[in-house]
DNA sequence: TTATTATGGACATCAAAGGTCCATAATAAA
DNA sequence: TTTATTATGGACCTTTGATGTCCATAATAA
């Protein structure tokens, strides 16, 4: 009874990624910020942060150059990098909610009231009533995360 | 490279809980729906669904009575049971986002611009710029989930 | 009293998060 | 062209939590 279960939460990797990108954006006059500086700034190991940065690179959010004076920089203007995009790159693109129950429950409901012509499958189709609400919630959340960018955070930091 | 990582997602338990509650609400003329009927309806094992139902009972969402003809029923009207409440009971009440990075990043930003009088801690305080956005996202999501209840889903099922 | 139903503890399994280490590739500077 | 430096990716490890089963016990109505 010591620990409550933990579940619906963004991963630490997402945290690292967002903070790293903000640091890059804030240092844009300089070029090629190395993993050493990034990991020291965030207080995270170089080896782990490297993995996160590699993902960001593979998805075209940052550019990376090896070698002396190498490092990372944003691949695009900070106002074109949304929170949603970063989160999806790191967390993957699965949906907030997947229906795992049988097709029985909600379809019995529908069938009994004479809407029996609908599909018979609850797995991911739009027929599941619970999923319908959750999909709405997801779109709601995503819309918010689309409206916030790396740049908008910087703007806010400088009280405007 | 076969499986993409899976992360930010509601658990199956939440799925089970929501579907079970809808079934209870839809059967409110009858009383005490047993775990047998519930598990058969959802296509889930009795033993596992029991755990989920116990959680719902401990948090006052359903009532349970053991013994012959025992079972579960809603402890409150279906319009007073929100999606958010169910989710929080099952998933726990941690936040969508916890800041894991050092206090350095965002405070260096603030400090450089002369806002140095703020706290020095990024762990969960409102000072972290990333966390501020994520908290906003969370509140956005929660507001939506508060507006949807077990009853509202039933209403929708009966096309009104 | 008895059959029935819910409860909770103890386990088991499995996948994913989080993290480390190292060999290799790439690059710029010397 | 070497060399020092930096990123990359594979292999591996540990911990945690989700999912699930089983069983003994408690509670309850018939």
PDB file of N, CA and C in Angstrom, chain B residues 9 48 75 110:
ATOM      1  N   UNK B   9      -1.128   6.091 -22.718  1.00  0.00           N
ATOM      2  CA  UNK B   9      -2.362   5.418 -23.055  1.00  0.00           C
ATOM      3  C   UNK B   9      -3.110   5.049 -21.786  1.00  0.00           C
ATOM      4  N   UNK B  48     -10.068 -10.862 -12.774  1.00  0.00           N
ATOM      5  CA  UNK B  48      -9.459  -9.547 -13.006  1.00  0.00           C
ATOM      6  C   UNK B  48     -10.482  -8.426 -12.875  1.00  0.00           C
ATOM      7  N   UNK B  75     -23.551   3.459  -7.152  1.00  0.00           N
ATOM      8  CA  UNK B  75     -23.764   4.056  -5.839  1.00  0.00           C
ATOM      9  C   UNK B  75     -24.388   5.434  -5.958  1.00  0.00           C
ATOM     10  N   UNK B 110      15.076  32.216 -17.040  1.00  0.00           N
ATOM     11  CA  UNK B 110      14.406  33.267 -16.289  1.00  0.00           C
ATOM     12  C   UNK B 110      15.401  34.209 -15.638  1.00  0.00           C
TER      13      UNK B 110
END
